[in-house]
Amino acid sequence: MSELLTIAIGSAFINNVVLSQFLGICPFLGVSKKVKTAAGMGSAVVFVITLASFVAGVIYKFLLVPFNITYLQTIVFILVIAALVQFVEMFLKKKMKGLYRALGVYLPLITTNCAVLGVALTNVTKSYDILEGVINGFATAVGFLIAIVILAGIREKTEYNNIPKAFKGTPIVLLTACLMAMAFFGFSGLK
Protein backbone atom coordinates (compact mmCIF):
# COMPACT_ATOMS: atom_id res chain seq x y z
CA MET A 1 0.00 0.00 0.00
CA SER A 2 2.83 2.41 0.81
CA GLU A 3 4.35 1.70 -2.60
CA LEU A 4 1.11 2.79 -4.30
CA LEU A 5 1.05 5.96 -2.20
CA THR A 6 4.65 6.66 -3.16
CA ILE A 7 3.77 6.22 -6.83
CA ALA A 8 0.76 8.54 -6.46
CA ILE A 9 2.62 11.34 -4.66
CA GLY A 10 5.61 11.01 -6.95
CA SER A 11 3.49 11.19 -10.09
CA ALA A 12 1.29 14.08 -8.99
CA PHE A 13 3.85 16.36 -7.38
CA ILE A 14 7.48 15.29 -7.65
CA ASN A 15 7.44 14.19 -11.30
CA ASN A 16 4.57 16.42 -12.39
CA VAL A 17 3.88 15.62 -16.02
CA VAL A 18 3.76 19.28 -17.09
CA LEU A 19 6.16 21.01 -14.75
CA SER A 20 9.01 18.50 -14.59
CA GLN A 21 8.55 16.22 -17.61
CA PHE A 22 7.25 18.96 -19.94
CA LEU A 23 4.55 16.77 -21.45
CA GLY A 24 1.16 18.26 -22.22
CA ILE A 25 2.49 21.79 -22.59
CA CYS A 26 0.14 22.70 -25.48
CA PRO A 27 -3.14 22.28 -23.53
CA PHE A 28 -1.41 23.55 -20.39
CA LEU A 29 -0.65 26.89 -22.03
CA GLY A 30 -3.59 27.01 -24.45
CA VAL A 31 -6.53 26.08 -22.22
CA SER A 32 -5.44 27.83 -19.02
CA LYS A 33 -6.96 31.26 -19.60
CA LYS A 34 -9.95 30.65 -17.31
CA VAL A 35 -10.21 28.39 -14.27
CA LYS A 36 -13.51 26.91 -15.45
CA THR A 37 -12.15 25.77 -18.81
CA ALA A 38 -8.90 24.59 -17.21
CA ALA A 39 -10.85 22.51 -14.70
CA GLY A 40 -12.93 21.02 -17.53
CA MET A 41 -9.85 20.10 -19.51
CA GLY A 42 -8.11 18.74 -16.41
CA SER A 43 -11.11 16.61 -15.47
CA ALA A 44 -11.33 15.16 -18.96
CA VAL A 45 -7.61 14.39 -18.86
CA VAL A 46 -8.00 12.64 -15.49
CA PHE A 47 -10.70 10.39 -16.90
CA VAL A 48 -8.92 9.59 -20.17
CA ILE A 49 -5.44 9.03 -18.72
CA THR A 50 -6.78 6.77 -15.98
CA LEU A 51 -8.81 4.70 -18.43
CA ALA A 52 -5.99 4.68 -21.02
CA SER A 53 -3.53 3.46 -18.37
CA PHE A 54 -5.79 0.53 -17.58
CA VAL A 55 -6.53 -0.42 -21.21
CA ALA A 56 -2.92 0.02 -22.34
CA GLY A 57 -1.70 -2.04 -19.37
CA VAL A 58 -4.10 -4.88 -20.16
CA ILE A 59 -3.19 -4.88 -23.85
CA TYR A 60 0.52 -4.75 -23.08
CA LYS A 61 0.39 -7.57 -20.52
CA PHE A 62 -2.04 -9.91 -22.27
CA LEU A 63 -1.38 -9.21 -25.96
CA LEU A 64 1.94 -7.56 -26.72
CA VAL A 65 4.13 -9.46 -24.25
CA PRO A 66 2.74 -12.99 -24.89
CA PHE A 67 3.02 -12.57 -28.66
CA ASN A 68 6.46 -10.95 -28.34
CA ILE A 69 5.41 -7.83 -30.25
CA THR A 70 6.30 -5.23 -27.63
CA TYR A 71 8.08 -3.21 -30.33
CA LEU A 72 4.58 -2.15 -31.47
CA GLN A 73 3.74 -0.60 -28.11
CA THR A 74 3.86 3.05 -29.23
CA ILE A 75 1.61 2.48 -32.24
CA VAL A 76 -0.79 0.34 -30.22
CA PHE A 77 -0.95 2.88 -27.39
CA ILE A 78 -1.67 5.72 -29.84
CA LEU A 79 -4.48 3.70 -31.40
CA VAL A 80 -5.85 2.79 -27.97
CA ILE A 81 -5.84 6.43 -26.86
CA ALA A 82 -7.48 7.66 -30.06
CA ALA A 83 -10.13 4.93 -29.94
CA LEU A 84 -10.73 5.51 -26.25
CA VAL A 85 -11.22 9.24 -26.68
CA GLN A 86 -13.62 8.62 -29.58
CA PHE A 87 -15.54 6.05 -27.55
CA VAL A 88 -15.76 8.38 -24.55
CA GLU A 89 -16.90 11.22 -26.80
CA MET A 90 -19.62 9.08 -28.41
CA PHE A 91 -20.78 7.74 -25.04
CA LEU A 92 -21.01 11.20 -23.51
CA LYS A 93 -22.79 12.58 -26.57
CA LYS A 94 -25.42 9.84 -26.36
CA LYS A 95 -25.85 9.33 -22.60
CA MET A 96 -24.64 12.50 -20.84
CA LYS A 97 -25.42 15.43 -23.11
CA GLY A 98 -24.77 18.10 -20.47
CA LEU A 99 -21.33 16.76 -19.69
CA TYR A 100 -20.63 16.30 -23.40
CA ARG A 101 -21.44 19.97 -24.06
CA ALA A 102 -19.19 21.02 -21.19
CA LEU A 103 -16.26 18.84 -22.27
CA GLY A 104 -16.98 18.53 -25.98
CA VAL A 105 -14.27 20.93 -27.07
CA TYR A 106 -11.67 19.36 -24.81
CA LEU A 107 -12.15 15.69 -25.60
CA PRO A 108 -10.65 15.78 -29.14
CA LEU A 109 -7.68 17.76 -27.79
CA ILE A 110 -6.86 14.93 -25.41
CA THR A 111 -6.08 12.60 -28.31
CA THR A 112 -3.12 14.79 -29.24
CA ASN A 113 -2.03 15.42 -25.65
CA CYS A 114 1.39 13.81 -25.40
CA ALA A 115 0.96 13.40 -21.63
CA VAL A 116 -1.53 10.57 -22.24
CA LEU A 117 0.95 8.62 -24.37
CA GLY A 118 3.77 9.57 -22.00
CA VAL A 119 1.96 7.96 -19.06
CA ALA A 120 1.30 4.73 -20.98
CA LEU A 121 4.96 4.51 -21.99
CA THR A 122 6.13 5.38 -18.47
CA ASN A 123 4.02 2.54 -17.07
CA VAL A 124 5.80 0.10 -19.40
CA THR A 125 9.26 1.60 -18.84
CA LYS A 126 8.93 1.38 -15.05
CA SER A 127 7.48 -2.16 -15.30
CA TYR A 128 4.34 -1.25 -13.39
CA ASP A 129 1.66 -3.91 -13.11
CA ILE A 130 -1.88 -2.94 -14.10
CA LEU A 131 -2.88 -1.54 -10.69
CA GLU A 132 0.34 0.44 -10.30
CA GLY A 133 -0.10 1.75 -13.85
CA VAL A 134 -3.65 2.90 -13.14
CA ILE A 135 -2.53 4.60 -9.91
CA ASN A 136 0.34 6.25 -11.78
CA GLY A 137 -2.01 7.37 -14.56
CA PHE A 138 -4.61 8.75 -12.16
CA ALA A 139 -2.04 10.58 -10.03
CA THR A 140 -0.27 11.97 -13.08
CA ALA A 141 -3.56 13.27 -14.42
CA VAL A 142 -4.43 14.80 -11.05
CA GLY A 143 -1.02 16.52 -11.11
CA PHE A 144 -1.90 17.88 -14.57
CA LEU A 145 -5.26 19.08 -13.22
CA ILE A 146 -3.62 20.82 -10.27
CA ALA A 147 -1.02 22.52 -12.45
CA ILE A 148 -3.45 23.74 -15.12
CA VAL A 149 -5.95 25.07 -12.56
CA ILE A 150 -3.21 26.90 -10.63
CA LEU A 151 -1.89 28.44 -13.85
CA ALA A 152 -5.41 29.47 -14.89
CA GLY A 153 -6.02 31.07 -11.50
CA ILE A 154 -2.79 33.04 -11.74
CA ARG A 155 -3.58 34.06 -15.34
CA GLU A 156 -7.00 35.33 -14.28
CA LYS A 157 -5.40 37.38 -11.51
CA THR A 158 -2.67 38.86 -13.73
CA GLU A 159 -4.99 39.67 -16.63
CA TYR A 160 -5.90 43.08 -15.26
CA ASN A 161 -2.58 43.91 -13.61
CA ASN A 162 -0.19 46.55 -14.85
CA ILE A 163 2.38 44.36 -16.60
CA PRO A 164 5.15 45.89 -18.74
CA LYS A 165 4.33 45.71 -22.44
CA ALA A 166 7.24 43.37 -23.20
CA PHE A 167 5.88 40.78 -20.75
CA LYS A 168 2.19 40.86 -21.70
CA GLY A 169 0.64 37.73 -23.15
CA THR A 170 2.80 34.68 -23.69
CA PRO A 171 5.97 35.92 -21.92
CA ILE A 172 4.23 36.37 -18.56
CA VAL A 173 2.53 32.98 -18.95
CA LEU A 174 5.87 31.29 -19.62
CA LEU A 175 7.47 33.08 -16.65
CA THR A 176 4.57 31.99 -14.46
CA ALA A 177 4.94 28.39 -15.65
CA CYS A 178 8.68 28.60 -14.94
CA LEU A 179 8.07 29.83 -11.39
CA MET A 180 5.49 27.07 -10.88
CA ALA A 181 8.01 24.47 -12.08
CA MET A 182 10.57 25.79 -9.61
CA ALA A 183 7.97 25.67 -6.82
CA PHE A 184 7.04 22.08 -7.67
CA PHE A 185 10.76 21.24 -7.70
CA GLY A 186 10.58 21.80 -3.95
CA PHE A 187 8.53 18.59 -3.67
CA SER A 188 11.53 16.56 -4.84
CA GLY A 189 12.69 16.15 -1.25
CA LEU A 190 9.52 14.19 -0.39
CA LYS A 191 10.64 10.95 -1.98
mmCIF file of C-alpha atoms in Angstrom:
data_model
loop_
_atom_site.group_PDB
_atom_site.id
_atom_site.type_symbol
_atom_site.label_atom_id
_atom_site.label_comp_id
_atom_site.label_asym_id
_atom_site.label_seq_id
_atom_site.Cartn_x
_atom_site.Cartn_y
_atom_site.Cartn_z
ATOM 1 C CA MET A 1 0.000 0.000 0.000
ATOM 2 C CA SER A 2 2.826 2.411 0.811
ATOM 3 C CA GLU A 3 4.350 1.698 -2.605
ATOM 4 C CA LEU A 4 1.108 2.788 -4.299
ATOM 5 C CA LEU A 5 1.054 5.961 -2.195
ATOM 6 C CA THR A 6 4.650 6.663 -3.160
ATOM 7 C CA ILE A 7 3.770 6.222 -6.835
ATOM 8 C CA ALA A 8 0.765 8.541 -6.464
ATOM 9 C CA ILE A 9 2.616 11.337 -4.661
ATOM 10 C CA GLY A 10 5.612 11.014 -6.946
ATOM 11 C CA SER A 11 3.486 11.187 -10.088
ATOM 12 C CA ALA A 12 1.289 14.080 -8.991
ATOM 13 C CA PHE A 13 3.847 16.365 -7.383
ATOM 14 C CA ILE A 14 7.477 15.289 -7.646
ATOM 15 C CA ASN A 15 7.437 14.192 -11.300
ATOM 16 C CA ASN A 16 4.571 16.419 -12.390
ATOM 17 C CA VAL A 17 3.884 15.624 -16.019
ATOM 18 C CA VAL A 18 3.758 19.276 -17.088
ATOM 19 C CA LEU A 19 6.164 21.014 -14.747
ATOM 20 C CA SER A 20 9.008 18.498 -14.589
ATOM 21 C CA GLN A 21 8.547 16.216 -17.607
ATOM 22 C CA PHE A 22 7.248 18.964 -19.939
ATOM 23 C CA LEU A 23 4.548 16.766 -21.452
ATOM 24 C CA GLY A 24 1.156 18.258 -22.218
ATOM 25 C CA ILE A 25 2.491 21.785 -22.586
ATOM 26 C CA CYS A 26 0.137 22.696 -25.477
ATOM 27 C CA PRO A 27 -3.136 22.276 -23.533
ATOM 28 C CA PHE A 28 -1.415 23.552 -20.389
ATOM 29 C CA LEU A 29 -0.653 26.890 -22.029
ATOM 30 C CA GLY A 30 -3.588 27.007 -24.446
ATOM 31 C CA VAL A 31 -6.528 26.084 -22.223
ATOM 32 C CA SER A 32 -5.438 27.826 -19.023
ATOM 33 C CA LYS A 33 -6.958 31.256 -19.599
ATOM 34 C CA LYS A 34 -9.954 30.649 -17.315
ATOM 35 C CA VAL A 35 -10.208 28.394 -14.274
ATOM 36 C CA LYS A 36 -13.506 26.910 -15.448
ATOM 37 C CA THR A 37 -12.154 25.769 -18.808
ATOM 38 C CA ALA A 38 -8.900 24.592 -17.210
ATOM 39 C CA ALA A 39 -10.854 22.508 -14.701
ATOM 40 C CA GLY A 40 -12.929 21.019 -17.533
ATOM 41 C CA MET A 41 -9.851 20.101 -19.506
ATOM 42 C CA GLY A 42 -8.111 18.744 -16.414
ATOM 43 C CA SER A 43 -11.110 16.613 -15.471
ATOM 44 C CA ALA A 44 -11.331 15.162 -18.964
ATOM 45 C CA VAL A 45 -7.606 14.390 -18.861
ATOM 46 C CA VAL A 46 -7.996 12.642 -15.487
ATOM 47 C CA PHE A 47 -10.703 10.394 -16.903
ATOM 48 C CA VAL A 48 -8.921 9.592 -20.167
ATOM 49 C CA ILE A 49 -5.438 9.032 -18.718
ATOM 50 C CA THR A 50 -6.777 6.766 -15.979
ATOM 51 C CA LEU A 51 -8.806 4.701 -18.431
ATOM 52 C CA ALA A 52 -5.992 4.675 -21.018
ATOM 53 C CA SER A 53 -3.531 3.464 -18.374
ATOM 54 C CA PHE A 54 -5.793 0.534 -17.583
ATOM 55 C CA VAL A 55 -6.532 -0.423 -21.206
ATOM 56 C CA ALA A 56 -2.922 0.018 -22.343
ATOM 57 C CA GLY A 57 -1.704 -2.041 -19.370
ATOM 58 C CA VAL A 58 -4.100 -4.877 -20.157
ATOM 59 C CA ILE A 59 -3.192 -4.879 -23.854
ATOM 60 C CA TYR A 60 0.521 -4.752 -23.079
ATOM 61 C CA LYS A 61 0.387 -7.567 -20.525
ATOM 62 C CA PHE A 62 -2.038 -9.910 -22.274
ATOM 63 C CA LEU A 63 -1.382 -9.211 -25.958
ATOM 64 C CA LEU A 64 1.943 -7.557 -26.716
ATOM 65 C CA VAL A 65 4.132 -9.457 -24.249
ATOM 66 C CA PRO A 66 2.740 -12.986 -24.889
ATOM 67 C CA PHE A 67 3.019 -12.571 -28.663
ATOM 68 C CA ASN A 68 6.457 -10.954 -28.338
ATOM 69 C CA ILE A 69 5.406 -7.827 -30.248
ATOM 70 C CA THR A 70 6.303 -5.228 -27.627
ATOM 71 C CA TYR A 71 8.075 -3.208 -30.327
ATOM 72 C CA LEU A 72 4.581 -2.146 -31.468
ATOM 73 C CA GLN A 73 3.736 -0.595 -28.105
ATOM 74 C CA THR A 74 3.858 3.046 -29.230
ATOM 75 C CA ILE A 75 1.612 2.485 -32.236
ATOM 76 C CA VAL A 76 -0.787 0.339 -30.218
ATOM 77 C CA PHE A 77 -0.948 2.884 -27.392
ATOM 78 C CA ILE A 78 -1.666 5.724 -29.837
ATOM 79 C CA LEU A 79 -4.476 3.702 -31.395
ATOM 80 C CA VAL A 80 -5.848 2.788 -27.968
ATOM 81 C CA ILE A 81 -5.840 6.430 -26.857
ATOM 82 C CA ALA A 82 -7.485 7.658 -30.056
ATOM 83 C CA ALA A 83 -10.133 4.932 -29.937
ATOM 84 C CA LEU A 84 -10.733 5.510 -26.249
ATOM 85 C CA VAL A 85 -11.217 9.239 -26.684
ATOM 86 C CA GLN A 86 -13.617 8.618 -29.581
ATOM 87 C CA PHE A 87 -15.536 6.046 -27.546
ATOM 88 C CA VAL A 88 -15.763 8.376 -24.550
ATOM 89 C CA GLU A 89 -16.895 11.217 -26.802
ATOM 90 C CA MET A 90 -19.624 9.079 -28.413
ATOM 91 C CA PHE A 91 -20.779 7.738 -25.037
ATOM 92 C CA LEU A 92 -21.012 11.205 -23.509
ATOM 93 C CA LYS A 93 -22.786 12.579 -26.572
ATOM 94 C CA LYS A 94 -25.416 9.840 -26.357
ATOM 95 C CA LYS A 95 -25.846 9.328 -22.595
ATOM 96 C CA MET A 96 -24.640 12.497 -20.843
ATOM 97 C CA LYS A 97 -25.419 15.431 -23.108
ATOM 98 C CA GLY A 98 -24.769 18.096 -20.471
ATOM 99 C CA LEU A 99 -21.325 16.761 -19.688
ATOM 100 C CA TYR A 100 -20.629 16.303 -23.402
ATOM 101 C CA ARG A 101 -21.436 19.970 -24.063
ATOM 102 C CA ALA A 102 -19.188 21.020 -21.186
ATOM 103 C CA LEU A 103 -16.256 18.840 -22.274
ATOM 104 C CA GLY A 104 -16.983 18.526 -25.985
ATOM 105 C CA VAL A 105 -14.267 20.928 -27.066
ATOM 106 C CA TYR A 106 -11.668 19.363 -24.806
ATOM 107 C CA LEU A 107 -12.145 15.689 -25.599
ATOM 108 C CA PRO A 108 -10.650 15.781 -29.137
ATOM 109 C CA LEU A 109 -7.679 17.757 -27.791
ATOM 110 C CA ILE A 110 -6.863 14.930 -25.405
ATOM 111 C CA THR A 111 -6.075 12.595 -28.308
ATOM 112 C CA THR A 112 -3.117 14.793 -29.238
ATOM 113 C CA ASN A 113 -2.029 15.423 -25.648
ATOM 114 C CA CYS A 114 1.394 13.811 -25.399
ATOM 115 C CA ALA A 115 0.958 13.401 -21.633
ATOM 116 C CA VAL A 116 -1.528 10.567 -22.237
ATOM 117 C CA LEU A 117 0.951 8.624 -24.368
ATOM 118 C CA GLY A 118 3.770 9.567 -21.995
ATOM 119 C CA VAL A 119 1.960 7.963 -19.061
ATOM 120 C CA ALA A 120 1.304 4.734 -20.978
ATOM 121 C CA LEU A 121 4.964 4.510 -21.990
ATOM 122 C CA THR A 122 6.128 5.379 -18.465
ATOM 123 C CA ASN A 123 4.022 2.543 -17.071
ATOM 124 C CA VAL A 124 5.800 0.102 -19.398
ATOM 125 C CA THR A 125 9.255 1.602 -18.836
ATOM 126 C CA LYS A 126 8.931 1.383 -15.053
ATOM 127 C CA SER A 127 7.482 -2.163 -15.301
ATOM 128 C CA TYR A 128 4.337 -1.253 -13.393
ATOM 129 C CA ASP A 129 1.663 -3.911 -13.108
ATOM 130 C CA ILE A 130 -1.878 -2.939 -14.104
ATOM 131 C CA LEU A 131 -2.884 -1.537 -10.691
ATOM 132 C CA GLU A 132 0.338 0.442 -10.304
ATOM 133 C CA GLY A 133 -0.097 1.746 -13.845
ATOM 134 C CA VAL A 134 -3.647 2.899 -13.141
ATOM 135 C CA ILE A 135 -2.532 4.599 -9.907
ATOM 136 C CA ASN A 136 0.341 6.250 -11.781
ATOM 137 C CA GLY A 137 -2.010 7.370 -14.557
ATOM 138 C CA PHE A 138 -4.614 8.747 -12.155
ATOM 139 C CA ALA A 139 -2.041 10.585 -10.027
ATOM 140 C CA THR A 140 -0.270 11.969 -13.078
ATOM 141 C CA ALA A 141 -3.560 13.274 -14.423
ATOM 142 C CA VAL A 142 -4.428 14.803 -11.046
ATOM 143 C CA GLY A 143 -1.019 16.518 -11.113
ATOM 144 C CA PHE A 144 -1.902 17.878 -14.567
ATOM 145 C CA LEU A 145 -5.262 19.078 -13.224
ATOM 146 C CA ILE A 146 -3.620 20.817 -10.266
ATOM 147 C CA ALA A 147 -1.019 22.515 -12.449
ATOM 148 C CA ILE A 148 -3.446 23.738 -15.119
ATOM 149 C CA VAL A 149 -5.950 25.072 -12.560
ATOM 150 C CA ILE A 150 -3.207 26.901 -10.628
ATOM 151 C CA LEU A 151 -1.890 28.444 -13.853
ATOM 152 C CA ALA A 152 -5.407 29.466 -14.895
ATOM 153 C CA GLY A 153 -6.020 31.072 -11.501
ATOM 154 C CA ILE A 154 -2.789 33.036 -11.743
ATOM 155 C CA ARG A 155 -3.576 34.060 -15.336
ATOM 156 C CA GLU A 156 -6.999 35.327 -14.279
ATOM 157 C CA LYS A 157 -5.399 37.385 -11.510
ATOM 158 C CA THR A 158 -2.669 38.857 -13.733
ATOM 159 C CA GLU A 159 -4.989 39.667 -16.634
ATOM 160 C CA TYR A 160 -5.904 43.080 -15.259
ATOM 161 C CA ASN A 161 -2.578 43.906 -13.611
ATOM 162 C CA ASN A 162 -0.189 46.549 -14.848
ATOM 163 C CA ILE A 163 2.380 44.361 -16.600
ATOM 164 C CA PRO A 164 5.151 45.888 -18.737
ATOM 165 C CA LYS A 165 4.329 45.707 -22.444
ATOM 166 C CA ALA A 166 7.240 43.368 -23.202
ATOM 167 C CA PHE A 167 5.876 40.781 -20.749
ATOM 168 C CA LYS A 168 2.192 40.864 -21.701
ATOM 169 C CA GLY A 169 0.637 37.725 -23.146
ATOM 170 C CA THR A 170 2.802 34.676 -23.688
ATOM 171 C CA PRO A 171 5.968 35.919 -21.920
ATOM 172 C CA ILE A 172 4.229 36.372 -18.561
ATOM 173 C CA VAL A 173 2.531 32.984 -18.949
ATOM 174 C CA LEU A 174 5.874 31.295 -19.616
ATOM 175 C CA LEU A 175 7.470 33.077 -16.650
ATOM 176 C CA THR A 176 4.574 31.989 -14.459
ATOM 177 C CA ALA A 177 4.937 28.386 -15.647
ATOM 178 C CA CYS A 178 8.681 28.596 -14.940
ATOM 179 C CA LEU A 179 8.070 29.826 -11.392
ATOM 180 C CA MET A 180 5.489 27.070 -10.877
ATOM 181 C CA ALA A 181 8.010 24.466 -12.082
ATOM 182 C CA MET A 182 10.567 25.787 -9.608
ATOM 183 C CA ALA A 183 7.971 25.674 -6.822
ATOM 184 C CA PHE A 184 7.045 22.076 -7.670
ATOM 185 C CA PHE A 185 10.759 21.236 -7.697
ATOM 186 C CA GLY A 186 10.579 21.803 -3.947
ATOM 187 C CA PHE A 187 8.531 18.594 -3.670
ATOM 188 C CA SER A 188 11.533 16.564 -4.844
ATOM 189 C CA GLY A 189 12.689 16.151 -1.246
ATOM 190 C CA LEU A 190 9.522 14.185 -0.389
ATOM 191 C CA LYS A 191 10.641 10.946 -1.984
#
